[in-house]
Structure formats: structure tokens, C-alpha cells
Amino acid sequence: MILERLVVGPFAANCYIVGSEITKEGMIIDPGDEARQILKKVNDLQLDIKFMVITHGHVDHIGAIREVKEAAKAKVCVHTDDAPFLQGQRVSNVFGLSYLAPPPADRLIKGGDDINVGDLHFLVLHTPGHTPGGICLLGQGIVFTGDTLFNYGIGRTDLFGGSHARLLSSIHTKLMILPDDTIVYPGHGPETTIGAERRSNPYLRG
Ligand SMILES: [Zn+2]
Ligand SMILES: [Zn+2]
């Protein structure tokens, strides 16, 4: 499997480019900013991008969708409950950031859906709490957790639609049931494992 991380934008969001070494098909998870850099990496990897999968609708994860889509023609996949984040004016202004608002989703996804990229298979886990339609993407011994679970942290829940109780429930019922050696690629910061977070994440105690 091809897996590359780019750290993009003023909030240092992780954008992941995932691809099949066999079919050279790929997907982009959270094209948050710096479209040109993302497209250059896709080109270097010679991937045919099929999907852009959005872990949740916050601006730091969606800001480059429009530009990347114009070049790569990939389908934008977002959970039904976060789809409203993708609808707005063409230029939005959030947290003082001006960015091209993304086009509406091509595919509304929900928990239990499959996303297949060549020979790679991923399962959508609905993990509300940070936002109502937050998802994680599980496959190949890896889970992409967006802003739900971080290395030694969890997502904030004071933004619109957030719920601390729902977030903890999502983490415990959807993520902490995974094997210890599952690698966690979060929406910000370095990777970790489910086992390491189970043992030492201070927000998951008690
Ligand atoms: Zn977020
Ligand atoms: Zn974020």
C-alpha cells in the first residue's frame, strides 16, 4: 500500500494520500489546504485518485477540495450528517480564513459503508462527537481517525455540533474494540496505535 502524509494549512492538518501499488488507484483523505502540493504528490506517485474522503467537515480538512477536484476529478465522500458543512458560498470565511468553498458531496456515506480503492478495502466507522458526521476509516490494519482520536489526545467538543459524551462513546465503542496493533493516523499530529492510546491516553481513563 502507498501511504503518504502531507501536513497542510495554518492548523497543520494531516492530509493522507493512500493508493494501491497494484492498480495505482488512490484516495485522498482530508484535502484541507495546499492543493498544489497535494496534486504534486499525487502526480509524483502516479496515482489515479478515485475518492476524496472527508473525515469531518471542518475547514482545516476541506479547504482544498474544490481545487483538487478540478484537477483530479475524484468523488467527494462525506458523512450525511456533515454534508451541510460543504454547502455555502463559493468563498467562505471561517476563523478569519478565506477559502474556496467545496462543491457538494458526490457520495453521502454512513457507518458500515465500504470504500474500495483497487485492492484496498476500507470500512466507514461513524464516530460522532467532534462533529455530528465525523467518521474514521478502517482497513489494512490502519485506522484514520480525523479529529476523533489523536496521539495522546481526543478531539475538542466545544465547536458547533460537538458533544463530549458522544465523542467518548464513539471512541470506546468503535475504536477501543480494535486490536492493539492497529495503527492510528489522526487528523493532526503523529501516528500512534490503538494499544498505546488504550494504555496511556489521559482522556480515556475512568
Ligand atoms: Zn475538526
Ligand atoms: Zn482538524
Short mmCIF file of C-alpha atoms and ligand atoms in Angstrom, two decimals:
data_model
loop_
_atom_site.label_atom_id
_atom_site.label_comp_id
_atom_site.label_asym_id
_atom_site.label_seq_id
_atom_site.Cartn_x
_atom_site.Cartn_y
_atom_site.Cartn_z
CA MET A 1 0.00 0.00 0.00
CA ILE A 2 1.14 3.52 -0.77
CA LEU A 3 0.64 5.91 2.16
CA GLU A 4 1.86 9.48 2.31
CA ARG A 5 1.11 12.23 4.81
CA LEU A 6 1.19 15.93 3.99
CA VAL A 7 0.81 18.50 6.76
CA VAL A 8 -1.26 21.32 5.29
CA GLY A 9 -2.54 24.76 6.21
CA PRO A 10 -2.32 27.02 9.27
CA PHE A 11 -3.91 24.38 11.53
CA ALA A 12 -1.31 21.77 10.47
CA ALA A 13 -3.90 19.23 9.39
CA ASN A 14 -2.80 15.83 8.13
CA CYS A 15 -3.80 15.07 4.56
CA TYR A 16 -3.24 11.43 3.64
CA ILE A 17 -2.77 10.03 0.17
CA VAL A 18 -3.47 6.30 0.03
CA GLY A 19 -3.02 4.13 -3.01
CA SER A 20 -2.84 0.61 -4.34
CA GLU A 21 0.59 -0.46 -5.57
CA ILE A 22 -1.13 -2.93 -7.87
CA THR A 23 -3.78 -0.84 -9.62
CA LYS A 24 -2.32 2.63 -8.92
CA GLU A 25 -5.77 3.79 -7.84
CA GLY A 26 -5.85 6.10 -4.85
CA MET A 27 -7.81 8.25 -2.46
CA ILE A 28 -7.10 11.46 -0.61
CA ILE A 29 -8.23 11.77 2.98
CA ASP A 30 -8.89 15.36 4.12
CA PRO A 31 -7.52 17.67 1.43
CA GLY A 32 -7.54 20.58 3.86
CA ASP A 33 -5.30 23.13 2.16
CA GLU A 34 -2.32 23.49 -0.18
CA ALA A 35 -3.99 21.92 -3.22
CA ARG A 36 -0.92 22.42 -5.38
CA GLN A 37 1.28 20.45 -3.00
CA ILE A 38 -1.30 17.64 -2.78
CA LEU A 39 -1.63 17.42 -6.55
CA LYS A 40 2.14 17.40 -6.99
CA LYS A 41 2.43 14.45 -4.61
CA VAL A 42 -0.38 12.60 -6.40
CA ASN A 43 1.43 13.20 -9.67
CA ASP A 44 4.77 12.04 -8.25
CA LEU A 45 3.07 8.84 -7.03
CA GLN A 46 1.35 8.43 -10.42
CA LEU A 47 -1.98 7.69 -8.74
CA ASP A 48 -5.42 7.85 -10.29
CA ILE A 49 -7.44 9.38 -7.45
CA LYS A 50 -10.93 7.87 -7.18
CA PHE A 51 -12.15 9.40 -3.92
CA MET A 52 -11.64 12.27 -1.56
CA VAL A 53 -12.84 11.04 1.80
CA ILE A 54 -13.62 13.72 4.36
CA THR A 55 -13.29 12.66 8.00
CA HIS A 56 -15.41 15.66 9.01
CA GLY A 57 -16.49 19.00 7.67
CA HIS A 58 -14.21 21.47 9.46
CA VAL A 59 -12.43 23.99 7.28
CA ASP A 60 -8.94 22.67 8.01
CA HIS A 61 -9.96 19.33 6.43
CA ILE A 62 -11.96 20.53 3.41
CA GLY A 63 -10.33 23.75 2.19
CA ALA A 64 -8.61 22.28 -0.89
CA ILE A 65 -11.44 20.03 -2.10
CA ARG A 66 -12.54 22.33 -4.88
CA GLU A 67 -9.10 22.85 -6.40
CA VAL A 68 -8.09 19.20 -6.07
CA LYS A 69 -11.37 18.05 -7.58
CA GLU A 70 -10.99 20.32 -10.58
CA ALA A 71 -7.68 18.62 -11.35
CA ALA A 72 -8.23 15.06 -10.15
CA LYS A 73 -11.95 14.51 -10.85
CA ALA A 74 -12.34 12.37 -7.74
CA LYS A 75 -15.65 11.72 -5.98
CA VAL A 76 -16.09 13.62 -2.71
CA CYS A 77 -17.35 11.34 0.08
CA VAL A 78 -18.70 12.78 3.31
CA HIS A 79 -20.99 11.50 6.03
CA THR A 80 -24.60 12.60 5.64
CA ASP A 81 -24.54 14.45 8.97
CA ASP A 82 -21.53 16.57 7.97
CA ALA A 83 -22.67 17.24 4.40
CA PRO A 84 -24.08 20.66 5.35
CA PHE A 85 -20.51 21.85 6.06
CA LEU A 86 -19.86 21.54 2.32
CA GLN A 87 -22.69 23.82 1.33
CA GLY A 88 -22.22 27.54 1.42
CA GLN A 89 -20.95 30.44 -0.57
CA ARG A 90 -18.22 29.89 -3.06
CA VAL A 91 -15.82 31.75 -0.84
CA SER A 92 -16.26 31.08 2.83
CA ASN A 93 -14.68 32.83 5.72
CA VAL A 94 -14.14 30.79 8.83
CA PHE A 95 -11.80 31.68 11.69
CA GLY A 96 -10.57 34.57 9.56
CA LEU A 97 -9.53 32.15 6.83
CA SER A 98 -10.81 32.72 3.36
CA TYR A 99 -11.03 29.64 1.17
CA LEU A 100 -12.87 28.34 -1.84
CA ALA A 101 -15.96 26.56 -0.54
CA PRO A 102 -16.06 22.94 -1.67
CA PRO A 103 -18.61 21.57 -4.11
CA PRO A 104 -21.37 19.41 -2.62
CA ALA A 105 -20.58 15.77 -1.90
CA ASP A 106 -20.79 13.21 -4.70
CA ARG A 107 -21.37 10.34 -2.31
CA LEU A 108 -23.02 10.56 1.09
CA ILE A 109 -21.60 7.87 3.35
CA LYS A 110 -22.64 6.32 6.64
CA GLY A 111 -21.26 3.87 9.16
CA GLY A 112 -20.81 0.39 7.68
CA ASP A 113 -20.16 1.59 4.13
CA ASP A 114 -17.20 0.24 2.18
CA ILE A 115 -14.75 2.39 0.30
CA ASN A 116 -12.72 0.34 -2.15
CA VAL A 117 -9.58 1.63 -3.81
CA GLY A 118 -8.21 -1.01 -6.15
CA ASP A 119 -7.37 -3.99 -3.95
CA LEU A 120 -7.59 -1.90 -0.76
CA HIS A 121 -10.76 -2.08 1.31
CA PHE A 122 -11.83 0.38 3.97
CA LEU A 123 -14.82 0.42 6.29
CA VAL A 124 -16.52 3.63 7.38
CA LEU A 125 -16.97 3.95 11.16
CA HIS A 126 -19.39 6.68 12.21
CA THR A 127 -17.75 8.39 15.19
CA PRO A 128 -19.80 11.47 16.10
CA GLY A 129 -18.76 13.81 18.90
CA HIS A 130 -16.22 16.22 17.44
CA THR A 131 -18.83 16.85 14.74
CA PRO A 132 -22.17 15.04 14.15
CA GLY A 133 -20.94 13.33 10.97
CA GLY A 134 -17.35 12.56 11.92
CA ILE A 135 -16.02 9.28 10.58
CA CYS A 136 -13.00 7.06 10.94
CA LEU A 137 -11.78 4.86 8.11
CA LEU A 138 -10.58 1.36 8.95
CA GLY A 139 -8.64 -1.01 6.73
CA GLN A 140 -5.31 -2.81 6.15
CA GLY A 141 -4.56 -2.72 9.90
CA ILE A 142 -4.84 1.05 9.94
CA VAL A 143 -7.48 3.47 11.14
CA PHE A 144 -7.64 7.09 10.01
CA THR A 145 -9.26 8.91 12.91
CA GLY A 146 -9.70 12.52 11.79
CA ASP A 147 -10.18 14.76 14.83
CA THR A 148 -11.82 11.98 16.88
CA LEU A 149 -8.66 10.42 18.39
CA PHE A 150 -5.13 11.82 18.48
CA ASN A 151 -1.79 10.61 19.74
CA TYR A 152 -2.34 11.21 23.47
CA GLY A 153 -5.45 13.32 22.86
CA ILE A 154 -9.05 13.46 21.70
CA GLY A 155 -10.99 15.95 19.61
CA ARG A 156 -12.37 19.16 21.05
CA THR A 157 -16.13 19.24 21.52
CA ASP A 158 -16.82 22.94 22.09
CA LEU A 159 -17.43 23.70 18.40
CA PHE A 160 -20.81 23.62 16.62
CA GLY A 161 -22.47 20.20 16.93
CA GLY A 162 -19.85 18.84 19.31
CA SER A 163 -20.62 16.52 22.23
CA HIS A 164 -18.08 15.22 24.71
CA ALA A 165 -20.31 12.32 25.78
CA ARG A 166 -20.88 11.24 22.17
CA LEU A 167 -17.16 11.54 21.40
CA LEU A 168 -16.16 9.31 24.32
CA SER A 169 -18.86 6.81 23.39
CA SER A 170 -17.65 6.74 19.78
CA ILE A 171 -14.04 6.17 20.85
CA HIS A 172 -14.90 3.42 23.31
CA THR A 173 -17.41 1.55 21.16
CA LYS A 174 -15.85 1.95 17.69
CA LEU A 175 -12.11 2.38 18.22
CA MET A 176 -11.10 0.80 21.53
CA ILE A 177 -12.55 -2.53 20.34
CA LEU A 178 -9.87 -2.71 17.61
CA PRO A 179 -6.69 -4.80 18.06
CA ASP A 180 -3.80 -3.19 19.98
CA ASP A 181 -1.53 -3.15 16.94
CA THR A 182 -3.95 -1.16 14.77
CA ILE A 183 -2.04 1.91 13.59
CA VAL A 184 -3.83 5.22 14.16
CA TYR A 185 -3.34 8.05 11.68
CA PRO A 186 -5.02 11.12 13.17
CA GLY A 187 -6.15 14.39 11.64
CA HIS A 188 -3.37 16.30 13.39
CA GLY A 189 -0.03 15.23 14.83
CA PRO A 190 1.92 11.98 14.71
CA GLU A 191 0.60 8.47 14.38
CA THR A 192 0.04 6.13 17.31
CA THR A 193 -1.59 2.74 17.93
CA ILE A 194 -4.86 1.68 19.50
CA GLY A 195 -2.88 -0.20 22.17
CA ALA A 196 -0.78 2.84 23.12
CA GLU A 197 -3.88 5.02 23.42
CA ARG A 198 -5.72 2.35 25.40
CA ARG A 199 -2.83 2.24 27.89
CA SER A 200 -1.89 5.89 28.21
CA ASN A 201 -4.36 8.35 26.67
CA PRO A 202 -5.29 10.53 29.68
CA TYR A 203 -8.73 11.38 28.24
CA LEU A 204 -9.85 7.77 28.11
CA ARG A 205 -9.44 6.94 31.79
CA GLY A 206 -12.25 6.46 34.27
ZN ZN B 1 -12.13 19.31 13.32
ZN ZN B 2 -8.81 19.48 12.41
#
